[in-house]
Structure formats: C-alpha cells, structure tokens
Amino acid sequence: MAAGNVNPFNLSDSEDEADQRAEDGAHIEKSPSVGTQGPSSNNPFSPQADAEPPALLVSSTRTSPSVEGISVSVAAAAMTVALAETRVSVDVIAAQLIRDHYILTALEFHTELLESGRELPRLRDYFSNPGNFERQTGTPPACKDQGLGPGGPLNRAGSISTLDSLDFARYSDDGNRESDERVAVLEFELRKAKETIQALRTNLTQAAESDTQERNKNYSSHPETQEPIRPLEKRALNFLVNEYLLKNEYKLSAITFSDENDDQDFELWDDVGLNIPKPPDLLQIYRNCGSALPSPRNTVDVAVGVESGELTGNYITQKSDLLQQQQTEVVEELEYQISLLNEEKQSLADYIKKLQSEIQSLRRTVPPPPHDQGSQPNPPSSSTTPQPPLDNGQYLDIRVASEPDNPPTESNPPTQTISNPTHTSSQPHAKLKSRGTVVFDQPNRKLSPAFQQALLSFCKMSADSRLGAEVSRIADNEESVMLMLGRCLPHIVPNVLLAKRERMVAHLCQELIPLILCTACLHPEPKERDQLLHILFNLIKRPDDEQRQMILTGCVAFARHVGPTRVETELLPQCWEQINHKYPERRLLVAEACGALAPYLPKEIRSSLVLSMLQQMLAEDKADMVREAVVKSLAIIMGYIDDPDKYSQGFELMLLSLGDPSERVVSAIHQVFIPAFAAWTTELGNLQTTLIPSLLARIEKLLKQGEHGLDEHKLHMFLSALQSLIPPLFSVVIQNAPFTHRVNLQGDIPPIEVTRFPRPASPLQDIATIVGSRETLSALLILYDYQLEHEGTTGWDSLLWVVNQLLPQLIDIVGRINVASTTCVHEFSRFFWRLCRTFGKIFTNTKVKPQFQEILRLSEENVDALTGNGILTKATVPIYATGVLTCYNQDEDRKLLVGFLEDVMTTLSLSHAPLDSLKASFVELGANPVYHELLLTVLWYGVVHTSALVRCTAARMFELILRGMSEALIDRRVAPALITLCSGPEFSVRISTIPAFGTIMETVTQKELLERVKMQLASFLEDPQYQDQHSLHMEIIRTFGRVGPNAEPRFRDEFVLPHLHKLALGNNVQATESKRIDIATQLFEAYSALSCCFISEELMVNHFLPGLRCLRTDMEQLSPEHEVILSSMIKEGEIKVENRGIGQAEGSVSIAASLVGEDAKTKFLSKMGQLTTSGAMLANVFQRKK
C-alpha cells in the first residue's frame, strides 16, 4: 500500500512519533461529518453507533488531486444548484465525475448510494475493475505537487482523516507520507468488510436470541437439567460481573477477575460479540428477575445523508436482500478458505512422509565413516544419528554458544561452518561453498571448556522453541528464504489481523525477528541493512525477558553468520545508539547484547570499545537490573580478553561493582565477574602476586584508618571478594602441584564426597568447573591429600605461598580488628571456615591450626596469668574457635573445640582479663543450635570449677546463649546450673546469675520454670543477707529495665514494679552518696524503659507513681535538670489516671511520649537530648552537681 521505503513495522517510540500520533488522534476525533444527518439513536450500541461516519465529506479542506483550481466544495455547490433547478439523474452525475476524474468524489458518491440502498451499475463496474487504478507513471515527485491532468496519478489528500480511511503507513519513521492509487480502493474494501462484520454480528445476535428462547423452553420443561455455558453467554456474564465489582469498590477482585479473563476487553461491551445494547447491571437484573425485561431491540435503522423523498418503495426489501446476499458470500468465502487449508494440510502431511522416507533411505545408504588405526576417535557429534534434512539442508547450523555438546573453545573455535544434515548429498550447494568459512578472533586463553560453557550460560538466549529455532539459524540462499517465509508467514498473518492490543503487537513483532535478520544478512545494500537492524532493536518498545532473549539469539546468529567485521560495523552502532535510552528495558537489551556478542567481535574492539561502553553504563545507569546485566557482560568480556594492560581496568571495575548499593549487582559480581576475572589473572600469573595482595593491602589500610571507627561496609566488601577468590586459589594450588603429571583419568575414580567443598555460589565457583571436570578434580584431590600427608610441600610454590605468606598476614589482620564488632567477627569467621573446608582437613590440621596455636600459646604455664599474652583478648580467639575449629564436626574436632573454650575461659577469668573475646565466641556459636549442647558442656565445666572467678564467668556466659535455645534444654540443663551457682558461698557468683535469670523470664513461657526463677529472684530481694549488697541491687535494677518491657505482664505487674518501688524508697535513705547516685541512675533508666508498657490504674497509683516520686526526691538533691523531667512524667501519669477515672481507659501509658503544654514538651525533649542511656554518663552529670 505504501511507497517502497515505508516500513509499517517500524514501531520506534521516539517522542516525535508519539507527538505525531497524538496530533493525528486528535485530528481524527475532531473531523466533522458533514452532510445531512438523520435522527441519531440514543442507544450507543445500536447499529448506527457501530457504523462508520459518513464518508462523503463535503469540506473545503479536501481538494481534488487531478484538476487545478477546482475544489470539491465548488463541485458540491454546483451539484446542489443543479438539483435545485432541474433534477439530474444520478447516473449522469456519476458519469460526469468519472469523466472529469473526480475519483474520490465518485467513490464517496457510490458509498452514499450503497448506504441508501440504490446501487448504481456504472459506479459498481468502475470501482470493481482494478485496471482503472493500476496505471504506472514516471512522473517525478516534483510534479506531484503541481496537480496533474487526467493522466496524472491519484494523490491522497492528507488534510482530512476519518476513522475508516486512516493510513497508518503515512506516520512511519521514514518521512515518506505518500500513498499509491490503491488507497481509495482499499478504503472502499475496508468499509465493505466492516459492513459485513456488522451484518454477521446482527446474525449472531439473532441466533443467540433464538437459542436462548429454545433453552428457556427446555429449562421450563426440565428444570433439573442445565446445558453448559456458551462462550457468548460467558463473555456477557463476565462483563456484567466485572462491572458489578467495579461499581461496588471491589477493585482488587476486579483486577484479579480481569487478569483471569485476559482474552476479553472489559471496557467495551462490543467486545462481547453481540450486536445488542448492554443489558442492565446485575443489581437491576436481580431486582427484575420476577418480571419480563423490555426488549432491547426497539431501535430503527436510519439512513444518513439521504432525504426521505428519494427512497424507493422497495428500499427495505432491497436492503434485506443485500444483507442476505452478503452473508451468503461470507459463508462461501469461509468455506473456500477451509477447503484451501485442508488441501494445504494434506500436502504438508504428504511432504513430511516424503521427507521421512528420504531420511530412511539415506540412513540405509550412508556407510559408517572410516576410522584410522592411529587417529583419535571422532567427536560424539559426528557419530550421532543425522538430523532430518530440514529445509533441504540449506541452512547454516547456527546454534547458541552455550550448547553443551559443542562449546566454542580454543580447541573448538566458534567458526561458521556449513552443515549438510544428510552428509551424503551429491548435489553441492554452490552458494554455500562459495561463501567460505567465517573465522573469528580467538583469544590467547586457556579456560576449560566447562568453565567457558558455564560463563556463556549467563547470556540469556532462547533456542528451545519454534521461534527460537528460526531465529538461531539464518537462510543462505533464495530457496532457503522461501522456506523460511513459508514457515513464518502463517504465524504472522493471523496476528496482523488481530493486532489490536499491545500484547498481540508484541507477539507479531517477535514473529518478525527471523525475517528481519535473514534480510539483514542477505541484503546487498549497507544502508538497508542498517535500517533493518535499527528496526530489530526498536521493534518492541519495552521488551520483556522472553522478547530480549529472542532478539539476543538473533543477534548471535547474525554475528556467527556474517563474521566479526560486520558485527563491528553493523550491530555495535545499534547498541551504542540505545545506551542512554529512556526505557531501562532497552538499556538492558544493550547490556546483554554486549556480553552475548563478545565472542564474535574483533579482540581489539572487545577490549576497548565494548569494555568502555559497559564501564560507562556501570557507572552511570540508575537501574539495578541494567547494572546487573552489565556486570555479567563484563564477566564474559573478562573470559575472552587477553590484553594484560587491561588488568588494572578490570580490577577497578571489580571494586566499583563491589561498592554498588544494589544487592543484585553485588551478587552478580561474586557469582560471575570475580570468577571470570580470577581465571584471567590466574593465566596472567597475577592471582597470588597481585590480586589477593591488593585486597589484603586495602583491608590493612582500612584497619589503620579506622582506629576510632572502622568502616565495616568496606571491610565486608573486600573480605567477600577474598572469599570469592578461594576456589580459584585452590584450583591454582592443585593444578601447579608436583603431582599433576601423575594424574590418571583411566580406571575407577572414586566420586567426590558431597560435603567435601562448601556449596558454591554459582557454577563458576565450582572447582570442578574450573579444573575441567569432576573426574579430573577427584583424581587431583587423591594426589593432593597423599602429597600433604606423606610427601610434604617441598617444591610446591603455590601452596607454600598460602602457608608462608597468606595465612600469617590474615592472622595478623584478625588480631587487629575490634572484637566487639559482631559483624567483623562473623565475616572473618566465615572466611576462615570456607578457606579450611576448601583446602581440606589435612591442610587445616597441619598448616592452619598450628599457626593459630602458636599465636595463642594456650599452655599450662599461662593458666594463672596472661604474662603479656594479650592476644587472648583479641578477635583471634572467636575467629579461631568459630572459623577453624568448627570446620569439621567429628568427635575429635568437637573435643578440641570444647577444650579450647574451657582453657580460654579459665585463663581469662584467673587473669582478670576482659571477657570480650570469650563473649564473641559464645555469641557466634550460640547463633547455631547445633552447638548449644557443646556450649553447655563448656559452661558446666565452669560451674563446677574450684575458682569463683571461673564460676562468675560461666554464670555471665549463660545469658548470651539462652536466646534461641529450646525450653526443654533450658529446663534440663541451664536452670539446674544456675541454681547450683546460687547455692555457692560467694556473693559475686550469685550476682552474676541475675542477668541469666532475667533472660529466662524474658524468653521462656513454661510456668513451672518461671515460678522457680521468680522465687530465686525474690530471695535476692527479700533475704536480709542481701540488703546491703549494693552491686546486687544494681544488677537487679539493670535486669528489670532490660527484660521488663518484654517479660510476661503478670511478672512485670506483680514482681518488677513493686520491687522497683521498694528500691526507690530505700534509696531515699541511702547514706552513701555514690551508692545513691548509682541506684538513681539505674532506676531512671528502668522507669524510662517501663514507661512504654501498659500499666493498670491500680499499679499506677500504688507503685509506679510513688516510685517516680521517690526517684524525684533523689533528683532534687542531685540534679534539678532531671527533676524537671521526672515531674513532667509524674504529671502525665496523674493525668492518665484522671482520664481513666472518667471513662477514657484506652491505650497504654506512655509517660515520656507526650507532656502537658508545648513549653513543657520542648523542655523535656531538650533535656532528654542532653542525656544518654549510659549510667556512667548520668553519674558524671550527678557528680558535676555536687
């Protein structure tokens, strides 16, 4: 329809095009329908509503293209005058219009006559003859604007656009908005088709109504039987149900209902398929179910633009006959199409049988390929059963690079070969042979085939579907192109007819990908090829995953077909144009394309232009999914790059990605980029000499800079990178060992134990993938263990570097981190655990443990005093205990861990050293329930120890492991141990058990156990022997403030609040000022914590407020500033009590949340901002007030 360069499938979504479409849509809606208007129907779903607007638009803006200076408006005016003076026959008018070449006016005149039921034979014969519109002229475009005479071509007037004459081809990107002479005829045919559709809809309505009446009769006679719902009924009911849900604010249900019926448009009743008005809503139908509804067919067809005096007597009869004739023609046409499809089906079945018989005959005639005695056996692909000769074998065997049978490796380069599936065709294809072989630049790399295949598997491509298979192979001659068109067009044409919705358009575009690629490969003109590839990348506005995979598969097929030069000059510019596209899906396509095309680019471009493009996107793109794809593509680039000068750029890219705020990007860097980058640095020899030392140097620098505040995020970033380098490091060790020449893959090789290595984060971190296969790894592991156990490490440089340089530096770093930082301890613990599990048990026992033990120096002479052994207070202890000693879980390993923890606990206790390192060990191990029994064994050793210092330490450790421990274990082992400690003579040991008792009250729900703990705490508070124990009172108040808000309400109401009141009252008469300050400090913190709890009115009056008043008495003498805060809290509590007394007893008591009056609130907040929850800080405040 359109001119040669018009591309109807160019769906570019540029802003200019969007604006043009918006203007055109507005123009369409505002186009007036000029002419005599009949009375319009009030029913929007009547046939008049569905009909097209009048086509005879007598407007001054639409001019005839073939007569100079004469407009259609003038001709229409002349016709009106002529009709007024003498009535001229319509045949004379038609003849005059055709003779003067008013073709468009004649066509619209013919349409008006058809609508009025008066078909004119002259016009019908003229417009039915295609020869009247197929004149070929050589008029240059310059002459078309001047208005030609009778011999000139028909030009489309562009000033008026009606709904039925809108030519979408005029709005394509190429700027050519001309259309040929057949536009008028096609518009007429479109109108005829719409009339046919209208007639079929009417016929469908009549059939549905008659069928409904018949089924109503059957139902009245047999109400127990009910026929299944029909499609039209289902669509009508779906529409009414969706309308009901929306009207009644069931929006989520409506959305779900619409998603489940995605084949129906709920915004348009006509989509149901019935040519009747929309029935009443469900509510109206329900209310009127007992009475008959009025007939919805009370409508009258009204002609438009024709006076009643011009209608002939048999108008109604003619129209009904015309409608019946049109229906008959449609039925005949459908029957003819069905017969054609059946014939085509039969012919295809015969062709398939013929091909199958040819395959069988070829299999019988092809002799087996000869084998030389001394040559290597053929690869498996050459001995497999030949594939069926699809398309007569004239396709190139283009498969995605990630196929497992034949990956492109150094020994099997991804060169483009010509495959003939029959292998014995005696008729050579001259075009294929003349084309030759496409050779790609092979990098100087030594990656294992398994590793390269796993790396390329991150390219998202699709070739397992019909369309994927079409995209992944490209025709090479005309015959193959015809076969491809024959396969693809049957899938395209139905979608063209139905492409109204966006998803249908997307599916249609997807079907076009093979044709676009095939044409782009074979077209001789570079400009046309560039335009086709531009169409490919702009085909879908926001391609989803499946569509991007299809496009990437096509790009790879194109690249393997045309070679690296054309990939560089034709495909890469398309990627560069989209690098800053506004839609992230398009930028994602570019990022994925760079990785997928990497194996097929010239190596200079691969390591320069493509690397720079990806680096720019990684640094500038704001979409997480785009940066994730960039990281994966960079990993593929690292798998093919062989320029040593690019190492520093790769290292900077790794650091940049590690610092990315998105977890998706960081996960991709560990799973894909670091393994690929490590493989390259291994080949360069830089893994042990440059990469790992660089990361260690950055960690040491971070520790030096963070003496007053360590940047834990950066530490995690560098340490996680080191952890991802453990598998490549181990593969270097075993592949450069003295025993590698003794590896024998023949015979029975035992499988590797499932738990031998930690679970890899990705296939690229699997050591079997790095070394080539699991058989190779198994053979290497056997020799590795034997070498370590019997022959030593002499001459094993790669392992000696780990033992003599890496381990000492890591242990030194561990000794300098802050032991109180739980995050750092956990990170280094996981690192050493993975290192020891990867290198094996023999390596751990003979190389790792001795170095830690030498540093820690746990021996008998160091039990009584540390003698300067400060390393026991560092993070070395928890990291050694949780990262090295927990690697293996056999009996001897558990005994070693128990003994180490017992020695550390004893040594630190007897030397009065800080217990931070021991606490960190218990916290890290206690997080795993597997070690609860083991830790209780260690603590029981401390419970029965002869030294009170050790028993105190054991009592304090119980608090750290109770969270997450089962109540049965607490009842069986923890509670008896604590009771045993309380029965000892030392007050310090008893006081040390209070935090553990408090934690039990906070975490346990068993009533019997809670009562036992409550009795023990009550004995501490009520026994006269504890009345003067200041430290005991401090510990109890501190524990009450910590566990009170989370403890059982009954325990808090009956035990905590009354005893806090007593302690506050007793502190008022405390003679020692320092003790009074300490108690006041802890009471202030405890009451602040408990103020957020719900407190009954009785407790508020009897205990909470009196306790606050006692505390305020202490504050008046020690700190007037805090007295103001307490006064505000007391006043707020009193107001709460008064409000509850008058019926407002809702909500919890939040003493410190709101204060009476804005001034009081501001003052309270300012004072609280000056305080901290640290008791020492509050004590200092009190001291300054003395």
PDB file of N, CA and C in Angstrom, residues 385-437:
ATOM      1  N   THR A 385      23.065 -39.864  15.245  1.00  0.00           N
ATOM      2  CA  THR A 385      22.118 -40.037  14.152  1.00  0.00           C
ATOM      3  C   THR A 385      21.927 -38.714  13.428  1.00  0.00           C
ATOM      4  N   PRO A 386      21.984 -38.699  12.080  1.00  0.00           N
ATOM      5  CA  PRO A 386      21.819 -37.438  11.356  1.00  0.00           C
ATOM      6  C   PRO A 386      20.446 -36.841  11.616  1.00  0.00           C
ATOM      7  N   GLN A 387      20.404 -35.550  11.629  1.00  0.00           N
ATOM      8  CA  GLN A 387      19.141 -34.863  11.825  1.00  0.00           C
ATOM      9  C   GLN A 387      18.346 -34.880  10.534  1.00  0.00           C
ATOM     10  N   PRO A 388      17.016 -34.747  10.644  1.00  0.00           N
ATOM     11  CA  PRO A 388      16.201 -34.671   9.433  1.00  0.00           C
ATOM     12  C   PRO A 388      16.632 -33.497   8.583  1.00  0.00           C
ATOM     13  N   PRO A 389      16.595 -33.645   7.266  1.00  0.00           N
ATOM     14  CA  PRO A 389      17.074 -32.574   6.372  1.00  0.00           C
ATOM     15  C   PRO A 389      16.079 -31.446   6.283  1.00  0.00           C
ATOM     16  N   LEU A 390      15.978 -30.691   7.361  1.00  0.00           N
ATOM     17  CA  LEU A 390      15.076 -29.548   7.346  1.00  0.00           C
ATOM     18  C   LEU A 390      15.513 -28.555   6.278  1.00  0.00           C
ATOM     19  N   ASP A 391      14.513 -28.052   5.538  1.00  0.00           N
ATOM     20  CA  ASP A 391      14.774 -27.036   4.516  1.00  0.00           C
ATOM     21  C   ASP A 391      15.821 -27.520   3.519  1.00  0.00           C
ATOM     22  N   ASN A 392      15.805 -28.810   3.201  1.00  0.00           N
ATOM     23  CA  ASN A 392      16.743 -29.386   2.226  1.00  0.00           C
ATOM     24  C   ASN A 392      18.185 -29.137   2.585  1.00  0.00           C
ATOM     25  N   GLY A 393      18.470 -28.968   3.844  1.00  0.00           N
ATOM     26  CA  GLY A 393      19.851 -28.822   4.282  1.00  0.00           C
ATOM     27  C   GLY A 393      20.503 -27.530   3.878  1.00  0.00           C
ATOM     28  N   GLN A 394      19.718 -26.528   3.526  1.00  0.00           N
ATOM     29  CA  GLN A 394      20.332 -25.297   3.046  1.00  0.00           C
ATOM     30  C   GLN A 394      20.391 -24.221   4.118  1.00  0.00           C
ATOM     31  N   TYR A 395      20.351 -24.646   5.379  1.00  0.00           N
ATOM     32  CA  TYR A 395      20.540 -23.699   6.481  1.00  0.00           C
ATOM     33  C   TYR A 395      21.916 -23.880   7.064  1.00  0.00           C
ATOM     34  N   LEU A 396      22.418 -22.782   7.557  1.00  0.00           N
ATOM     35  CA  LEU A 396      23.664 -22.858   8.310  1.00  0.00           C
ATOM     36  C   LEU A 396      23.343 -23.301   9.718  1.00  0.00           C
ATOM     37  N   ASP A 397      24.165 -24.156  10.266  1.00  0.00           N
ATOM     38  CA  ASP A 397      23.932 -24.690  11.596  1.00  0.00           C
ATOM     39  C   ASP A 397      24.354 -23.654  12.626  1.00  0.00           C
ATOM     40  N   ILE A 398      23.486 -22.713  12.871  1.00  0.00           N
ATOM     41  CA  ILE A 398      23.779 -21.638  13.814  1.00  0.00           C
ATOM     42  C   ILE A 398      23.110 -21.986  15.127  1.00  0.00           C
ATOM     43  N   ARG A 399      23.880 -22.294  16.141  1.00  0.00           N
ATOM     44  CA  ARG A 399      23.327 -22.615  17.451  1.00  0.00           C
ATOM     45  C   ARG A 399      23.911 -21.650  18.474  1.00  0.00           C
ATOM     46  N   VAL A 400      23.209 -21.531  19.595  1.00  0.00           N
ATOM     47  CA  VAL A 400      23.723 -20.647  20.637  1.00  0.00           C
ATOM     48  C   VAL A 400      25.005 -21.219  21.193  1.00  0.00           C
ATOM     49  N   ALA A 401      25.851 -20.320  21.675  1.00  0.00           N
ATOM     50  CA  ALA A 401      27.181 -20.737  22.102  1.00  0.00           C
ATOM     51  C   ALA A 401      27.168 -21.554  23.373  1.00  0.00           C
ATOM     52  N   SER A 402      26.043 -21.584  24.070  1.00  0.00           N
ATOM     53  CA  SER A 402      26.024 -22.287  25.352  1.00  0.00           C
ATOM     54  C   SER A 402      25.571 -23.724  25.239  1.00  0.00           C
ATOM     55  N   GLU A 403      25.453 -24.294  23.997  1.00  0.00           N
ATOM     56  CA  GLU A 403      25.066 -25.683  23.880  1.00  0.00           C
ATOM     57  C   GLU A 403      26.154 -26.566  24.463  1.00  0.00           C
ATOM     58  N   PRO A 404      25.732 -27.604  25.228  1.00  0.00           N
ATOM     59  CA  PRO A 404      26.742 -28.413  25.927  1.00  0.00           C
ATOM     60  C   PRO A 404      27.536 -29.328  25.021  1.00  0.00           C
ATOM     61  N   ASP A 405      26.989 -29.669  23.845  1.00  0.00           N
ATOM     62  CA  ASP A 405      27.683 -30.650  23.034  1.00  0.00           C
ATOM     63  C   ASP A 405      28.915 -30.093  22.341  1.00  0.00           C
ATOM     64  N   ASN A 406      28.875 -28.833  22.007  1.00  0.00           N
ATOM     65  CA  ASN A 406      29.949 -28.320  21.167  1.00  0.00           C
ATOM     66  C   ASN A 406      30.250 -26.874  21.517  1.00  0.00           C
ATOM     67  N   PRO A 407      30.749 -26.592  22.696  1.00  0.00           N
ATOM     68  CA  PRO A 407      31.017 -25.201  23.069  1.00  0.00           C
ATOM     69  C   PRO A 407      32.220 -24.652  22.322  1.00  0.00           C
ATOM     70  N   PRO A 408      32.223 -23.354  22.043  1.00  0.00           N
ATOM     71  CA  PRO A 408      33.364 -22.767  21.362  1.00  0.00           C
ATOM     72  C   PRO A 408      34.540 -22.617  22.313  1.00  0.00           C
ATOM     73  N   THR A 409      35.519 -23.397  22.156  1.00  0.00           N
ATOM     74  CA  THR A 409      36.717 -23.321  22.992  1.00  0.00           C
ATOM     75  C   THR A 409      37.926 -23.117  22.102  1.00  0.00           C
ATOM     76  N   GLU A 410      39.070 -23.140  22.760  1.00  0.00           N
ATOM     77  CA  GLU A 410      40.293 -22.951  21.993  1.00  0.00           C
ATOM     78  C   GLU A 410      40.496 -24.090  21.012  1.00  0.00           C
ATOM     79  N   SER A 411      40.150 -25.306  21.441  1.00  0.00           N
ATOM     80  CA  SER A 411      40.287 -26.437  20.535  1.00  0.00           C
ATOM     81  C   SER A 411      39.113 -26.544  19.587  1.00  0.00           C
ATOM     82  N   ASN A 412      38.020 -25.891  19.882  1.00  0.00           N
ATOM     83  CA  ASN A 412      36.837 -25.925  19.038  1.00  0.00           C
ATOM     84  C   ASN A 412      36.349 -24.501  18.837  1.00  0.00           C
ATOM     85  N   PRO A 413      36.999 -23.732  17.987  1.00  0.00           N
ATOM     86  CA  PRO A 413      36.671 -22.313  17.865  1.00  0.00           C
ATOM     87  C   PRO A 413      35.300 -22.119  17.260  1.00  0.00           C
ATOM     88  N   PRO A 414      34.626 -21.006  17.591  1.00  0.00           N
ATOM     89  CA  PRO A 414      33.297 -20.748  17.056  1.00  0.00           C
ATOM     90  C   PRO A 414      33.356 -20.242  15.632  1.00  0.00           C
ATOM     91  N   THR A 415      33.875 -21.035  14.737  1.00  0.00           N
ATOM     92  CA  THR A 415      33.904 -20.653  13.330  1.00  0.00           C
ATOM     93  C   THR A 415      32.609 -21.068  12.682  1.00  0.00           C
ATOM     94  N   GLN A 416      32.219 -20.341  11.669  1.00  0.00           N
ATOM     95  CA  GLN A 416      30.973 -20.613  10.973  1.00  0.00           C
ATOM     96  C   GLN A 416      31.223 -21.679   9.914  1.00  0.00           C
ATOM     97  N   THR A 417      30.630 -22.851  10.100  1.00  0.00           N
ATOM     98  CA  THR A 417      30.798 -23.950   9.155  1.00  0.00           C
ATOM     99  C   THR A 417      29.488 -24.221   8.467  1.00  0.00           C
ATOM    100  N   ILE A 418      29.574 -24.847   7.323  1.00  0.00           N
ATOM    101  CA  ILE A 418      28.401 -25.153   6.526  1.00  0.00           C
ATOM    102  C   ILE A 418      28.038 -26.600   6.784  1.00  0.00           C
ATOM    103  N   SER A 419      26.855 -26.830   7.335  1.00  0.00           N
ATOM    104  CA  SER A 419      26.470 -28.180   7.709  1.00  0.00           C
ATOM    105  C   SER A 419      25.397 -28.687   6.765  1.00  0.00           C
ATOM    106  N   ASN A 420      25.542 -29.905   6.302  1.00  0.00           N
ATOM    107  CA  ASN A 420      24.546 -30.561   5.491  1.00  0.00           C
ATOM    108  C   ASN A 420      24.065 -31.771   6.275  1.00  0.00           C
ATOM    109  N   PRO A 421      22.868 -31.729   6.854  1.00  0.00           N
ATOM    110  CA  PRO A 421      22.468 -32.797   7.748  1.00  0.00           C
ATOM    111  C   PRO A 421      22.442 -34.170   7.101  1.00  0.00           C
ATOM    112  N   THR A 422      22.288 -34.258   5.783  1.00  0.00           N
ATOM    113  CA  THR A 422      22.250 -35.584   5.157  1.00  0.00           C
ATOM    114  C   THR A 422      23.638 -36.168   4.992  1.00  0.00           C
ATOM    115  N   HIS A 423      24.659 -35.366   4.956  1.00  0.00           N
ATOM    116  CA  HIS A 423      26.062 -35.771   4.877  1.00  0.00           C
ATOM    117  C   HIS A 423      26.422 -36.484   3.567  1.00  0.00           C
ATOM    118  N   THR A 424      25.435 -36.778   2.727  1.00  0.00           N
ATOM    119  CA  THR A 424      25.760 -37.517   1.501  1.00  0.00           C
ATOM    120  C   THR A 424      25.135 -36.890   0.274  1.00  0.00           C
ATOM    121  N   SER A 425      24.731 -35.645   0.390  1.00  0.00           N
ATOM    122  CA  SER A 425      24.072 -35.027  -0.760  1.00  0.00           C
ATOM    123  C   SER A 425      25.051 -34.928  -1.915  1.00  0.00           C
ATOM    124  N   SER A 426      24.635 -35.453  -3.046  1.00  0.00           N
ATOM    125  CA  SER A 426      25.504 -35.450  -4.224  1.00  0.00           C
ATOM    126  C   SER A 426      25.419 -34.158  -5.002  1.00  0.00           C
ATOM    127  N   GLN A 427      24.468 -33.272  -4.617  1.00  0.00           N
ATOM    128  CA  GLN A 427      24.335 -32.001  -5.319  1.00  0.00           C
ATOM    129  C   GLN A 427      24.873 -30.895  -4.429  1.00  0.00           C
ATOM    130  N   PRO A 428      26.056 -30.452  -4.668  1.00  0.00           N
ATOM    131  CA  PRO A 428      26.617 -29.400  -3.793  1.00  0.00           C
ATOM    132  C   PRO A 428      25.889 -28.091  -3.996  1.00  0.00           C
ATOM    133  N   HIS A 429      25.819 -27.335  -2.885  1.00  0.00           N
ATOM    134  CA  HIS A 429      25.196 -26.011  -2.938  1.00  0.00           C
ATOM    135  C   HIS A 429      26.290 -25.002  -3.249  1.00  0.00           C
ATOM    136  N   ALA A 430      26.229 -24.496  -4.438  1.00  0.00           N
ATOM    137  CA  ALA A 430      27.319 -23.636  -4.886  1.00  0.00           C
ATOM    138  C   ALA A 430      27.430 -22.364  -4.059  1.00  0.00           C
ATOM    139  N   LYS A 431      26.281 -21.839  -3.680  1.00  0.00           N
ATOM    140  CA  LYS A 431      26.318 -20.573  -2.938  1.00  0.00           C
ATOM    141  C   LYS A 431      26.952 -20.756  -1.581  1.00  0.00           C
ATOM    142  N   LEU A 432      26.634 -21.852  -0.916  1.00  0.00           N
ATOM    143  CA  LEU A 432      27.229 -22.077   0.391  1.00  0.00           C
ATOM    144  C   LEU A 432      28.729 -22.275   0.282  1.00  0.00           C
ATOM    145  N   LYS A 433      29.153 -23.062  -0.708  1.00  0.00           N
ATOM    146  CA  LYS A 433      30.587 -23.341  -0.820  1.00  0.00           C
ATOM    147  C   LYS A 433      31.365 -22.106  -1.242  1.00  0.00           C
ATOM    148  N   SER A 434      30.730 -21.293  -2.054  1.00  0.00           N
ATOM    149  CA  SER A 434      31.450 -20.098  -2.491  1.00  0.00           C
ATOM    150  C   SER A 434      31.597 -19.082  -1.375  1.00  0.00           C
ATOM    151  N   ARG A 435      30.737 -19.220  -0.356  1.00  0.00           N
ATOM    152  CA  ARG A 435      30.769 -18.242   0.710  1.00  0.00           C
ATOM    153  C   ARG A 435      31.993 -18.419   1.608  1.00  0.00           C
ATOM    154  N   GLY A 436      32.447 -19.628   1.783  1.00  0.00           N
ATOM    155  CA  GLY A 436      33.647 -19.861   2.570  1.00  0.00           C
ATOM    156  C   GLY A 436      33.345 -19.924   4.052  1.00  0.00           C
ATOM    157  N   THR A 437      34.366 -19.899   4.851  1.00  0.00           N
ATOM    158  CA  THR A 437      34.261 -20.052   6.304  1.00  0.00           C
ATOM    159  C   THR A 437      34.531 -18.722   6.987  1.00  0.00           C
TER     160      THR A 437
END
